[in-house]
Coordinates of C-alpha atoms in Angstrom, one line a residue:
M1215 CA 0.0 0.0 0.0
A1216 CA 1.4 3.4 -1.0
L1217 CA 0.3 4.9 2.3
S1218 CA 1.8 7.2 4.9
L1219 CA 4.1 5.6 7.5
G1220 CA 1.2 5.5 9.9
W1221 CA -1.0 3.6 7.6
R1222 CA 1.8 1.1 6.9
T1223 CA 1.2 -0.4 10.3
F1224 CA -2.1 -1.7 8.8
A1225 CA -0.5 -3.4 5.8
P1226 CA 3.0 -5.0 6.2
F1227 CA 2.6 -6.6 2.7
A1228 CA 3.3 -8.2 0.2
T1229 CA 3.2 -11.2 2.6
N1230 CA 0.1 -10.2 4.7
H1231 CA -3.5 -9.8 3.7
C1232 CA -6.2 -7.2 4.2
S1233 CA -8.2 -9.2 6.8
I1234 CA -6.6 -10.1 10.1
F1235 CA -10.1 -10.6 11.4
L1236 CA -10.5 -14.3 11.6
K1237 CA -7.4 -14.8 13.7
A1238 CA -7.7 -11.5 15.7
V1239 CA -11.2 -12.1 16.8
R1240 CA -10.3 -15.5 18.2
S1241 CA -7.6 -14.1 20.4
S1242 CA -9.0 -10.7 21.4
G1243 CA -12.1 -11.6 23.3
L1244 CA -13.6 -8.3 22.1
S1245 CA -17.1 -7.9 20.8
L1246 CA -17.4 -8.4 17.1
F1247 CA -20.2 -5.8 16.9
P1248 CA -19.1 -2.7 18.7
W1249 CA -21.8 -0.6 17.2
G1250 CA -24.6 -3.0 18.1
H1251 CA -25.2 -4.3 14.5
C1252 CA -26.7 -7.7 14.1
P1253 CA -24.1 -10.2 12.6
W1254 CA -26.6 -11.3 9.9
R1255 CA -27.5 -8.3 7.7
Q1256 CA -30.3 -9.2 5.3
T1257 CA -30.8 -7.6 1.9
G1258 CA -32.9 -4.7 3.2
S1259 CA -31.0 -4.1 6.3
F1260 CA -30.8 -0.5 7.7
L1261 CA -27.6 1.3 6.9
D1262 CA -26.6 3.7 9.7
P1263 CA -26.8 7.2 8.2
E1264 CA -23.9 8.5 10.2
M1265 CA -21.6 5.7 9.2
K1266 CA -22.8 6.0 5.6
A1267 CA -21.9 9.7 5.5
F1268 CA -18.5 8.9 7.1
L1269 CA -17.7 6.2 4.4
E1270 CA -18.8 8.4 1.6
E1271 CA -16.7 11.3 2.8
N1272 CA -13.6 9.3 3.4
T1273 CA -13.5 7.0 0.4
E1274 CA -13.3 7.5 -3.3
V1275 CA -15.5 5.9 -5.9
T1276 CA -13.2 4.3 -8.4
S1277 CA -13.1 1.6 -11.1
S1278 CA -9.5 2.2 -12.4
G1279 CA -6.2 0.6 -11.6
S1280 CA -7.6 -2.9 -11.1
L1281 CA -8.4 -6.0 -13.1
T1282 CA -12.1 -5.3 -13.1
P1283 CA -12.9 -1.8 -14.5
E1284 CA -16.6 -3.0 -14.8
I1285 CA -16.9 -2.8 -11.0
Q1286 CA -17.1 0.5 -9.1
L1287 CA -15.9 0.5 -5.5
R1288 CA -15.6 2.8 -2.6
L1289 CA -11.9 2.5 -1.7
L1290 CA -9.2 4.3 0.2
T1291 CA -7.0 6.1 -2.4
P1292 CA -4.2 8.7 -2.3
R1293 CA -6.9 11.3 -2.8
C1294 CA -8.5 10.4 0.6
K1295 CA -7.2 12.2 3.7
F1296 CA -6.8 9.1 5.8
W1297 CA -4.4 7.7 3.2
W1298 CA -1.9 10.2 4.5
Q1299 CA -2.8 10.6 8.1
R1300 CA -1.5 8.7 11.1
A1301 CA -3.1 5.3 11.5
D1302 CA -4.4 6.0 15.0
L1303 CA -6.5 8.9 13.7
W1304 CA -8.8 6.4 11.9
P1305 CA -11.7 6.2 14.4
Y1306 CA -12.8 2.6 13.7
S1307 CA -11.3 -0.9 13.1
E1308 CA -8.5 -1.1 10.5
P1309 CA -10.1 -0.5 7.1
Y1310 CA -8.7 -3.5 5.2
W1311 CA -12.0 -3.6 3.3
A1312 CA -11.0 -0.3 1.7
I1313 CA -8.3 -1.8 -0.4
Y1314 CA -8.9 -4.0 -3.5
W1315 CA -6.4 -6.7 -2.9
P1316 CA -4.8 -8.7 -5.8
G1317 CA -6.2 -12.1 -4.9
G1318 CA -9.7 -10.7 -4.9
Q1319 CA -9.1 -8.9 -8.2
A1320 CA -8.1 -12.2 -9.9
L1321 CA -11.1 -14.0 -8.6
S1322 CA -13.5 -11.2 -9.6
R1323 CA -11.9 -11.1 -13.1
Y1324 CA -12.2 -14.8 -13.5
L1325 CA -15.9 -14.9 -12.5
L1326 CA -16.7 -12.0 -14.9
D1327 CA -15.0 -13.8 -17.7
N1328 CA -16.4 -17.2 -16.9
P1329 CA -20.0 -16.6 -15.8
D1330 CA -20.9 -20.3 -16.2
V1331 CA -18.8 -20.9 -13.0
V1332 CA -21.5 -19.2 -10.9
R1333 CA -24.6 -18.8 -13.1
G1334 CA -27.6 -20.2 -11.2
K1335 CA -25.4 -21.3 -8.2
S1336 CA -25.1 -20.5 -4.6
V1337 CA -21.9 -18.6 -3.7
L1338 CA -20.1 -17.8 -0.4
D1339 CA -17.5 -15.1 -0.6
L1340 CA -15.3 -15.7 2.5
G1341 CA -13.4 -12.7 3.8
S1342 CA -15.3 -10.5 1.4
G1343 CA -13.7 -7.2 2.2
C1344 CA -15.0 -4.6 -0.2
G1345 CA -17.3 -7.2 -1.7
A1346 CA -15.9 -7.1 -5.2
T1347 CA -15.9 -10.9 -5.8
A1348 CA -19.4 -11.3 -4.5
I1349 CA -20.5 -8.4 -6.8
A1350 CA -18.8 -10.2 -9.7
A1351 CA -20.7 -13.3 -8.8
K1352 CA -23.9 -11.4 -8.8
M1353 CA -23.2 -9.8 -12.1
S1354 CA -22.4 -13.2 -13.5
G1355 CA -25.8 -14.7 -12.5
A1356 CA -25.3 -16.4 -9.2
S1357 CA -28.7 -17.3 -7.7
R1358 CA -27.7 -16.9 -4.0
I1359 CA -24.8 -15.0 -2.5
L1360 CA -23.5 -14.5 1.0
A1361 CA -20.7 -12.1 1.7
N1362 CA -18.8 -12.9 4.9
D1363 CA -16.5 -10.5 6.7
I1364 CA -16.5 -10.0 10.5
D1365 CA -15.9 -6.3 10.3
P1366 CA -19.4 -4.6 10.5
I1367 CA -18.1 -1.6 8.6
A1368 CA -17.0 -3.9 5.8
G1369 CA -20.6 -5.0 5.7
M1370 CA -21.8 -1.5 5.3
A1371 CA -19.1 -0.8 2.6
I1372 CA -20.3 -3.9 0.7
R1373 CA -23.8 -2.6 0.7
L1374 CA -22.7 0.8 -0.6
N1375 CA -20.6 -0.9 -3.3
C1376 CA -23.7 -3.0 -4.4
E1377 CA -25.6 0.2 -4.8
L1378 CA -22.8 1.8 -6.9
N1379 CA -23.1 -1.1 -9.3
Q1380 CA -26.9 -0.9 -9.5
L1381 CA -27.3 -4.3 -7.6
N1382 CA -29.8 -5.1 -4.9
P1383 CA -27.6 -5.8 -1.9
F1384 CA -27.2 -9.5 -1.0
P1385 CA -27.0 -10.9 2.5
I1386 CA -23.9 -10.1 4.5
L1387 CA -22.7 -12.1 7.5
T1388 CA -20.4 -10.3 9.9
K1389 CA -19.4 -13.3 12.1
N1390 CA -16.6 -15.7 12.1
I1391 CA -18.0 -18.3 9.7
L1392 CA -15.3 -20.8 10.6
D1393 CA -16.9 -21.3 14.0
L1394 CA -20.4 -21.9 12.6
E1395 CA -22.0 -25.0 11.3
Q1396 CA -21.3 -25.3 7.7
D1397 CA -24.0 -24.6 5.2
K1398 CA -24.2 -26.1 1.7
W1399 CA -22.8 -23.9 -1.0
D1400 CA -22.2 -24.7 -4.7
L1401 CA -19.1 -22.5 -4.7
V1402 CA -16.8 -20.9 -2.0
V1403 CA -14.5 -18.1 -3.1
L1404 CA -11.7 -16.6 -1.0
G1405 CA -9.0 -14.2 -1.9
D1406 CA -5.9 -13.1 0.0
M1407 CA -6.8 -15.1 3.0
F1408 CA -3.6 -17.2 3.4
Y1409 CA -1.6 -14.5 5.1
D1410 CA -1.0 -16.3 8.4
E1411 CA 0.2 -19.9 9.0
D1412 CA -2.3 -20.7 11.8
L1413 CA -5.2 -19.2 9.8
A1414 CA -4.1 -21.0 6.7
D1415 CA -4.2 -24.3 8.6
S1416 CA -7.8 -23.5 9.9
L1417 CA -8.9 -22.5 6.4
H1418 CA -7.5 -25.6 4.9
Q1419 CA -9.4 -27.9 7.2
W1420 CA -12.6 -25.9 6.9
L1421 CA -12.4 -26.0 3.1
K1422 CA -11.7 -29.7 3.1
N1423 CA -14.8 -30.2 5.2
C1424 CA -16.8 -28.1 2.7
F1425 CA -15.6 -30.2 -0.2
W1426 CA -16.1 -33.6 1.3
T1427 CA -19.4 -32.9 3.1
H1428 CA -21.2 -30.9 0.4
R1429 CA -19.0 -31.4 -2.7
T1430 CA -18.5 -27.6 -2.7
R1431 CA -16.2 -26.2 -5.3
V1432 CA -13.6 -23.9 -3.9
L1433 CA -11.7 -21.2 -5.8
I1434 CA -8.8 -19.3 -4.2
G1435 CA -7.2 -16.1 -5.3
D1436 CA -3.6 -15.3 -4.2
P1437 CA -0.7 -13.3 -5.6
G1438 CA 1.9 -15.7 -4.3
R1439 CA 2.4 -14.8 -0.6
P1440 CA 4.8 -17.2 1.2
Q1441 CA 2.2 -18.4 3.6
F1442 CA 0.2 -19.7 0.7
S1443 CA 2.9 -20.8 -1.7
G1444 CA 4.7 -22.7 1.1
H1445 CA 1.5 -24.3 2.6
S1446 CA 0.6 -28.0 2.2
I1447 CA -2.6 -26.9 0.4
Q1448 CA -0.4 -26.5 -2.7
H1449 CA -0.5 -30.2 -3.2
Q1450 CA -4.3 -30.0 -3.7
L1451 CA -4.6 -27.1 -6.1
H1452 CA -5.1 -26.9 -9.8
K1453 CA -4.0 -23.6 -11.5
L1454 CA -6.8 -22.1 -13.5
I1455 CA -5.4 -18.8 -14.6
E1456 CA -2.7 -16.2 -13.8
Y1457 CA -3.2 -12.5 -14.3
S1458 CA -0.7 -9.8 -14.8
L1459 CA -1.5 -7.1 -12.2
P1460 CA -2.1 -3.4 -13.3
E1461 CA 0.7 -1.1 -12.4
P1462 CA -1.3 0.8 -9.7
T1463 CA -2.0 -2.5 -7.9
R1464 CA 1.7 -3.5 -8.2
R1465 CA 2.7 -0.2 -6.5
E1466 CA 0.2 -0.7 -3.7
N1467 CA 1.4 -4.2 -3.0
N1468 CA 5.1 -3.8 -2.8
G1469 CA 5.8 -5.0 -6.3
L1470 CA 3.7 -8.1 -6.6
T1471 CA 3.3 -8.6 -10.3
T1472 CA 0.7 -11.4 -10.8
S1473 CA -2.3 -13.0 -9.1
T1474 CA -3.6 -16.5 -9.7
V1475 CA -6.9 -18.3 -9.4
W1476 CA -6.6 -21.9 -8.0
D1477 CA -9.2 -24.7 -8.0
F1478 CA -9.0 -26.6 -4.7
Q1479 CA -9.2 -30.3 -5.3
P1480 CA -8.4 -32.3 -2.1

């Protein structure tokens, strides 16, 4: 991330990912919902007007510099004041949802280019962040979508991003889904989630359970972070496509140049 020194404390990449949430919430003991929001936000859920105004004031609507110019997103960019200010001045949890990470970009591009992968199917976007991959699934004809990110503000941002793209917002779950009973999905997508070894192990087991219990297809997007490329899951992956990242994404991710979509086949 081409951020100020303060903001760099949020993003020691290229090896780490935008969402520390799944591991952090297990170890913190803190409430997942500091603003009193229900963890399951249905399509017509109320969007807090004060938070909506804050997000609109402190993010920029953009569709440039990524692999998916078809999708508009509210993101943190160099034209936003908090890009340059000290990290501790941001009044909420770290805004990892406000960056469009390269693994998510690759997944979203793949779904847009291959709509048959999701058309008429149920899709879980795990660690959804800004919601771009769930939005790509919706654009490509998915019949049922759940976006999962435990940060309630990410949930609000996803809703705003749906509206930007003239889509009816889909359900959003702001709870650690790894701790819940597994539902049946035709497809699970996750991008940039293998940034920590312990989390990678937990995800690997959870994804194997999805596959063997429900025959769920799993697609993973990753730009080659060591925690992913060095993990034992590599023996169970089939490479679908590798994308060259746009120059702005390369600059924001410490020089990562490509991002790959993998099909998980345990």
